[in-house]
Coordinates of C-alpha atoms in Angstrom, one line a residue:
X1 CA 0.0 0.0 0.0
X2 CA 1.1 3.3 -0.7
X3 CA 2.8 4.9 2.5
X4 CA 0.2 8.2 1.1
X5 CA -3.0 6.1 1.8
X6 CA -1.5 5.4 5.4
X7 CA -0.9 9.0 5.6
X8 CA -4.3 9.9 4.8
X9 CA -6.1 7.4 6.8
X10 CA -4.3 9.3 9.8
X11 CA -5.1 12.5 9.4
X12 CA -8.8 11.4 8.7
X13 CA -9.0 9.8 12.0
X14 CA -6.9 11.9 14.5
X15 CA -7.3 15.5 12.8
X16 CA -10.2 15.5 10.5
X17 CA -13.0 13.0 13.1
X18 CA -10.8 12.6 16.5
X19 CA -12.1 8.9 16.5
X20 CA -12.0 7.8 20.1
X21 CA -12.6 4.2 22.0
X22 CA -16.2 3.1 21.6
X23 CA -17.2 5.7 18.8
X24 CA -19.7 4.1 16.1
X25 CA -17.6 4.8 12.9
X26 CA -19.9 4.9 9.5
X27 CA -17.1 4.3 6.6
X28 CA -18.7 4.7 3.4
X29 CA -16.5 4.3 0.1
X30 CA -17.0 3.1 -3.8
X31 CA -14.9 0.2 -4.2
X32 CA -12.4 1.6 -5.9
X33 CA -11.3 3.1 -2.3
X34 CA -10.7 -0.1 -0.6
X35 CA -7.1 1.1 0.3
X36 CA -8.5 3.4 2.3
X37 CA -11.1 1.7 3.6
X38 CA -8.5 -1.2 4.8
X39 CA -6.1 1.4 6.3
X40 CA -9.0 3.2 8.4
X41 CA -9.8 0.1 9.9
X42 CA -7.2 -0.7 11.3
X43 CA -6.6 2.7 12.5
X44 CA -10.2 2.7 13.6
X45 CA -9.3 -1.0 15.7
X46 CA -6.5 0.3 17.3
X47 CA -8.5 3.3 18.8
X48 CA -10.8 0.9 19.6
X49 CA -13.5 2.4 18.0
X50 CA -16.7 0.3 16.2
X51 CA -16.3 0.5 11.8
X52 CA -19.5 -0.1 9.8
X53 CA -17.8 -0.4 6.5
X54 CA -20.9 0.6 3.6
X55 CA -20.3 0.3 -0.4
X56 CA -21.4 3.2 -3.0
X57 CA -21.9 2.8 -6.5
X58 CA -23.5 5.8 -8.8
X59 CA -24.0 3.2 -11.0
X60 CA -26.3 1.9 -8.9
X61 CA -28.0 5.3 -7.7
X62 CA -28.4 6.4 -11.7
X63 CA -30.5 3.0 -11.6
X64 CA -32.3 3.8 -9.1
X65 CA -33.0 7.0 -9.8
X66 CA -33.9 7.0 -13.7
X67 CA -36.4 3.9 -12.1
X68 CA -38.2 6.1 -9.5
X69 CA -38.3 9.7 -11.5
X70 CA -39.8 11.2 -8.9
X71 CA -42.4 10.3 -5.4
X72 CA -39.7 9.4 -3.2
X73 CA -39.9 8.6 0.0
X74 CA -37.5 9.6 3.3
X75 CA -35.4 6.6 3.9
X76 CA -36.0 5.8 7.7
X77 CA -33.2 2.9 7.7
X78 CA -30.9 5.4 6.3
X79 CA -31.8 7.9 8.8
X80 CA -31.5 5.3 11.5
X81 CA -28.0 4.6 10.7
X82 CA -26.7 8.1 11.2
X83 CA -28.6 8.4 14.4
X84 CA -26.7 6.1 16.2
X85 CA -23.4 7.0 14.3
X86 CA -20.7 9.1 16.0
X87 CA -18.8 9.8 13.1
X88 CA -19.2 9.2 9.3
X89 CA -16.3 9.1 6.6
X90 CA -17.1 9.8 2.7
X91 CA -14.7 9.7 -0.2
X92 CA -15.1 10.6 -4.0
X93 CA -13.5 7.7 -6.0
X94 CA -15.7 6.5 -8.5
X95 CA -14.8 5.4 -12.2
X96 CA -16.7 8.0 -14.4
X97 CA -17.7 11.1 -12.5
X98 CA -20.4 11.7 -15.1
X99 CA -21.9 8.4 -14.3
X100 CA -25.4 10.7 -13.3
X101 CA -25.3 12.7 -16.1
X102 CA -28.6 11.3 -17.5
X103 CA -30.9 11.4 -14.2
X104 CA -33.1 14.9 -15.0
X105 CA -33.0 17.5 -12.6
X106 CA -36.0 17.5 -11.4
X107 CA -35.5 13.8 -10.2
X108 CA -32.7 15.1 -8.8
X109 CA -34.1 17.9 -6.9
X110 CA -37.2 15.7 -5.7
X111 CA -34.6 13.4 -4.2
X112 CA -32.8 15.9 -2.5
X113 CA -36.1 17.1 -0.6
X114 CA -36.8 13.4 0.6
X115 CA -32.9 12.9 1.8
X116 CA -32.7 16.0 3.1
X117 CA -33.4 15.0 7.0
X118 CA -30.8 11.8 6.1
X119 CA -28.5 14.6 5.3
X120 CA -29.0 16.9 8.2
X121 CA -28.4 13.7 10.6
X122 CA -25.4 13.0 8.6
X123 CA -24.2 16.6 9.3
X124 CA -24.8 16.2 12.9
X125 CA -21.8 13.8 13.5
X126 CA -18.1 14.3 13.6
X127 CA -17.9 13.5 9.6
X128 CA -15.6 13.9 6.8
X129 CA -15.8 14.2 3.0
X130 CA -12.4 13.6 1.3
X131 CA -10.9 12.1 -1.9
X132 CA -9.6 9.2 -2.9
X133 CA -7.8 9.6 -6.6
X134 CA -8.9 7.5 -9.4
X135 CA -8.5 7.3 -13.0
X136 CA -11.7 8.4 -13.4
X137 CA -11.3 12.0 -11.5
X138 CA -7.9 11.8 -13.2
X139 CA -9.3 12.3 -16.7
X140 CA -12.0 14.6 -15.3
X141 CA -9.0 16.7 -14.1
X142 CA -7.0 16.4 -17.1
X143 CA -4.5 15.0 -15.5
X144 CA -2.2 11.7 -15.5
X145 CA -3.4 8.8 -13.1
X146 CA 0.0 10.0 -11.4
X147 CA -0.3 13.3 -11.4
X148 CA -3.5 13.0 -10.1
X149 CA -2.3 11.2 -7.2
X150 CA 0.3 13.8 -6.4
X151 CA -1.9 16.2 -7.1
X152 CA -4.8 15.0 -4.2
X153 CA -1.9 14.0 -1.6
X154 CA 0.0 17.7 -1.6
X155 CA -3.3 18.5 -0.9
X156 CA -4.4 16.6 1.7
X157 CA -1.3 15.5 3.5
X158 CA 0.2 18.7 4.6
X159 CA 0.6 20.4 8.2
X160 CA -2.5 21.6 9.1
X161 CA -1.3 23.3 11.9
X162 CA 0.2 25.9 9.6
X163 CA -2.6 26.4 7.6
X164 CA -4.8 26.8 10.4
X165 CA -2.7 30.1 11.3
X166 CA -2.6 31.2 8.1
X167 CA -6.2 31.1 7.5
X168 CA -6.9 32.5 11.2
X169 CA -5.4 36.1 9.7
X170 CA -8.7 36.2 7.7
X171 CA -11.0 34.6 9.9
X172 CA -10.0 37.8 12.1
X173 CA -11.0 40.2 9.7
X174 CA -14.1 38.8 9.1
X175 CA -15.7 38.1 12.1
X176 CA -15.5 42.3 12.9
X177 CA -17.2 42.7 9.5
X178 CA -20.3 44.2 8.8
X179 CA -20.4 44.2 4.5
X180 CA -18.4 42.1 2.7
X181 CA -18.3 43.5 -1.5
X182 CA -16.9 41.3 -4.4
X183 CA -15.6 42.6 -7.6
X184 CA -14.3 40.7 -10.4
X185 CA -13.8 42.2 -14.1
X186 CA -16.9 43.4 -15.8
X187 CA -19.8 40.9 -14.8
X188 CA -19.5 40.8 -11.0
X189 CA -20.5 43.4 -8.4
X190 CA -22.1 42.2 -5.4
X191 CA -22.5 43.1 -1.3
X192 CA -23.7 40.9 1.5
X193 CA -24.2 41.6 4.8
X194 CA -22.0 39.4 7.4
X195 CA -23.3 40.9 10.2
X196 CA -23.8 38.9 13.2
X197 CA -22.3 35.7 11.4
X198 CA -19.8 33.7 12.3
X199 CA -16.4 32.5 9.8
X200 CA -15.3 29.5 10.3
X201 CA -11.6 28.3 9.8
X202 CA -11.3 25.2 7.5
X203 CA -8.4 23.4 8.1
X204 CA -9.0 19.8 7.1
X205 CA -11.6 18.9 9.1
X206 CA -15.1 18.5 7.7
X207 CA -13.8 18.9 4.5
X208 CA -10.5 17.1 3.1
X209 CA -8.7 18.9 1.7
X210 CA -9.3 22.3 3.8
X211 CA -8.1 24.8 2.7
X212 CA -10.7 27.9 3.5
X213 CA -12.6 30.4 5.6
X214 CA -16.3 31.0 5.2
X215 CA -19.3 32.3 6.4
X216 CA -23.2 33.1 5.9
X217 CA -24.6 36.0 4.5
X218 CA -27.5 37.9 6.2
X219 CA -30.7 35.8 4.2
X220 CA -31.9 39.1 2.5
X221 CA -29.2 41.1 2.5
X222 CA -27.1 40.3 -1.0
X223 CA -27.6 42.8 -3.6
X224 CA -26.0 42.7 -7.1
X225 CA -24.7 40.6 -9.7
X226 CA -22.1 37.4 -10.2
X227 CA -20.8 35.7 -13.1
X228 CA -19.3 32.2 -12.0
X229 CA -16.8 32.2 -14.5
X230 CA -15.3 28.6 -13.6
X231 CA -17.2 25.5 -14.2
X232 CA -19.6 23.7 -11.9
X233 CA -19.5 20.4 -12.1
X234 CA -23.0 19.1 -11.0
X235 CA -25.0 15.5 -11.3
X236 CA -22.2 14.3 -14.0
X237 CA -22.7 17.6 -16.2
X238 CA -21.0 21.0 -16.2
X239 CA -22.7 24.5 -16.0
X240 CA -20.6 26.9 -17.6
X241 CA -20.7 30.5 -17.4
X242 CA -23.6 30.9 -14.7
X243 CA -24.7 34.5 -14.3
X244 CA -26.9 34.8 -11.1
X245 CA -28.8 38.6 -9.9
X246 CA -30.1 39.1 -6.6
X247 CA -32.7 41.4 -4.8
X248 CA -33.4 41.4 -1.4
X249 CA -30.9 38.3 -1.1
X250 CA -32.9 36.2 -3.4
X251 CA -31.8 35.2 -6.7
X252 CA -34.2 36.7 -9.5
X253 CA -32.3 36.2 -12.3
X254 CA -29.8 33.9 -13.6
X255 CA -28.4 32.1 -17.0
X256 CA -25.5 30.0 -18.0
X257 CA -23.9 29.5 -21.1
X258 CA -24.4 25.7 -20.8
X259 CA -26.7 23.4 -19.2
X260 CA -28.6 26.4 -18.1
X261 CA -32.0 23.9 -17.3
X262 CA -29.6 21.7 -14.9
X263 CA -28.8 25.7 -13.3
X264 CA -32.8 26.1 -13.0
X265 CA -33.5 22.8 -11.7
X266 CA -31.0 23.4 -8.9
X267 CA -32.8 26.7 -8.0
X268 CA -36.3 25.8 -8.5
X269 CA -35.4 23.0 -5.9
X270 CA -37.3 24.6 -2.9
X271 CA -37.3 28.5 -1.9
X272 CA -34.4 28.2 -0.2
X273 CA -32.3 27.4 -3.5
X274 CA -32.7 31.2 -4.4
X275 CA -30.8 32.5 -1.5
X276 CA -26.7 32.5 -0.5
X277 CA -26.1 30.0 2.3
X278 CA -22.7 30.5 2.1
X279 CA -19.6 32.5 1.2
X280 CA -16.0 31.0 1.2
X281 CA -12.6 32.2 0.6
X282 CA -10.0 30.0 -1.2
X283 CA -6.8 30.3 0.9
X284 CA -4.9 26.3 0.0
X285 CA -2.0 27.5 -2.1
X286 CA -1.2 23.8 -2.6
X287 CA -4.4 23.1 -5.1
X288 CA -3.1 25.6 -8.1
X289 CA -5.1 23.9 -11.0
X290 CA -8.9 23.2 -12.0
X291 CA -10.1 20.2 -11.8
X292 CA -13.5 19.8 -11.9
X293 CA -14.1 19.1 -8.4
X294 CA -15.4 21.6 -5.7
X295 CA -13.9 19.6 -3.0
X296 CA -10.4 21.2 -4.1
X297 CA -11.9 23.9 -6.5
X298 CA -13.4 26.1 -3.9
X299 CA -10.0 25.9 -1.9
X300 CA -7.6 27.4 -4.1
X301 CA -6.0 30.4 -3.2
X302 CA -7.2 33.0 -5.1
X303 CA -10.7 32.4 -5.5
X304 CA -14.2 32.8 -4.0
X305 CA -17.1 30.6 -3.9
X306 CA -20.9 31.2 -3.2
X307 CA -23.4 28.2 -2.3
X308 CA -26.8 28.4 -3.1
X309 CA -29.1 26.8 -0.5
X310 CA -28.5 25.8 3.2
X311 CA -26.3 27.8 5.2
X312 CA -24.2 25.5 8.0
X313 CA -25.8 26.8 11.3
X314 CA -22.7 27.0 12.9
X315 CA -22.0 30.4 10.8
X316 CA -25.5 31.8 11.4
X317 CA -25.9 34.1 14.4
X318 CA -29.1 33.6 17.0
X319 CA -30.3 37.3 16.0
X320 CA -30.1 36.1 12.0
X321 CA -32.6 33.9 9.9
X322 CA -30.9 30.2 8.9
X323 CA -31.6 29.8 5.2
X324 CA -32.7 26.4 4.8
X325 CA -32.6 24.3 1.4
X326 CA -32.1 20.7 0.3
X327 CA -29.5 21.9 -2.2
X328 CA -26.0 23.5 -1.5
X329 CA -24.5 24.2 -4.7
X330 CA -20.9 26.0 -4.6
X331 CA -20.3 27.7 -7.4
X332 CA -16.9 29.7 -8.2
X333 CA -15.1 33.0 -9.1
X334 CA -11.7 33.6 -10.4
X335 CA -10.2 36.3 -8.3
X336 CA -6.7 36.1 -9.9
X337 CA -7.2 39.5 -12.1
X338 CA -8.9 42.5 -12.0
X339 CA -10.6 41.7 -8.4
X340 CA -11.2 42.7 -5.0
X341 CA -12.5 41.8 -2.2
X342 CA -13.4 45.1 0.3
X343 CA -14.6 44.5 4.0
X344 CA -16.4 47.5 5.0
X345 CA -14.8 49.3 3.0
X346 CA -11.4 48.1 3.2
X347 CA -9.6 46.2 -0.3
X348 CA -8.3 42.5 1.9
X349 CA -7.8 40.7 -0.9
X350 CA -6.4 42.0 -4.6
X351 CA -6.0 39.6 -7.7
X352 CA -5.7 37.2 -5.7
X353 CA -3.5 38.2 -2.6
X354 CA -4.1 38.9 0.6
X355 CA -3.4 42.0 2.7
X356 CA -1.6 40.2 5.4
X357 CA 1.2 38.7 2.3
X358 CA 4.0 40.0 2.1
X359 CA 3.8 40.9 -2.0
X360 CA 0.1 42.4 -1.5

């Protein structure tokens, strides 16, 4: 086994979940991370913790889905598992990442509404969401099998110690902020009130890689326009070009120059898809290319990313409204030219780099 895998199995265990004698562990993997799944175990054993080890094919999910269309139903078994779980561990590693491509939106989004108290549960452990490389996310990536591999692991195996205190400089200056305003070229002008919030430092934990800060925008409070102008790679098909306006915080325009129905379907999910639940600032200087994957997309350094949706409750303050959705779509802009972001006022961030680097 690759001494990597090893490596990652750690950091899932002792930095991203803290597993700890007598936790019920959910480890939930397509096949193709067996690695993995074999080197958590035994990490898991030697804590003396309790692994249910679960298979996921989206194979099988496009099956079921195309079957069903629509009419589903909460799955209480589902649910049931994640109640009595302490911790749940997810990785990306199937063969074709565009495996779902073919499931219509709207079967999407009326499968989303039914899981969504599945998901909430989920949410509710110690969990983690990381990445396994495959050939598969390899050629999404456009990228060797081995360079996708080195790719993920600089990425995921790093000190996140260090990254924590870099990423703690911004937290700072956001958590006094009252308006947050995001520029970018022509297309994008937009403010958000951040009043209130909380921003969170991701450092590896939920998410792995880390790699960000982010918080939630006061519900009605985002006025303007964005243009996402990197891809969004979304049930096996990309959006390209996705233009979104809002009024009153709500979304009351939007286009995309491809696969602009999959964009609608995605806000037409429930009210809540029409409103910001989140916005997150790329600060991992270790994932420096595209690649068709949010997981890492969202982190890199000189970016920004908006999810439509639910906003994480942690980041909402008891004075503001907690937007509520099944969806929570990230989508992405490219700060790296011709971009600010201001903070009451204040430019912290300028094509790209930060006010606390040294060549801002």
């Amino acid at each position: 086994m690759d001494a990597r895998i090893r490596e990652h199995a750690e950091i899932i265990v002792d930095h991203s979940t803290d597993i700890q004698a007598g936790d019920n562990v959910v480890v939930y993997l397509p096949s193709e991370a067996e690695d993995l799944g074999v080197a958590l175990h035994e990490l898991i054993g030697d804590r003396g913790a309790n692994p249910l080890y679960l298979n996921y094919s989206d194979r099988a999910d496009r099956a079921f889905l195309r079957a069903r269309e629509d009419d589903f139903d909460t799955p209480s078994h589902h649910l049931a598992m994640y109640e009595e779980a302490d911790v749940v561990i997810l990785a990306r590693a199937g063969p074709n990442p565009s495996e779902k491509s073919d499931v219509a939106p709207e079967t999407n989004a009326a499968y989303r509404r039914a899981y969504q108290p599945v998901q909430k549960e989920r949410l509710s452990t110690r969990w983690c969401l990381t990445q396994y490389p495959t050939g598969g996310y390899a050629q999404l990536a456009g990228m060797s099998t081995e360079g996708y591999e080195n790719f993920v692991w600089d990425a995921v195996n790093k000190d996140w110690d260090e990254q924590r205190e870099f990423q703690a400089q911004m937290v700072e200056i956001m958590d006094d902020a009252d308006e947050v305003r995001i520029r970018s070229g022509d297309d994008t002008d937009l403010t958000m009130s951040v009043a209130g919030n909380s921003t969170l430092n991701d450092y590896g934990e939920k998410n792995l890689p880390g790699g960000e800060v982010f918080t939630a925008p006061v519900k009605d409070s985002v006025e303007g326009e964005v243009h996402f102008d990197m891809p969004l790679y979304r049930y096996g098909r990309e959006i390209e070009g996705a233009r979104l306006t809002f009024e009153d915080g709500k979304v009351v325009g939007h286009s995309a120059d491809r696969n602009e129905e999959l964009l609608t379907g995605i806000l037409d999910t429930d009210e809540g898809a029409r409103y910001l639940g989140e916005l997150g600032i790329g600060m991992n200087r270790a994932i420096d290319q595209f690649t068709y994957n949010m997981l890492f997309d969202e982190k890199m350094g000189d970016t920004v990313h908006m999810a439509v949706g639910s906003a994480y409750p942690e980041t909402v303050g008891d004075e503001n409204e907690l937007n509520e959705s099944a969806e929570h779509v990230d989508m992405i802009v490219d700060m790296s030219e011709e971009s600010v972001i201001e903070v009451d006022g204040e430019v912290v961030q300028r094509d790209g780099t930060f006010v606390f680097e040294d060549d801002f």
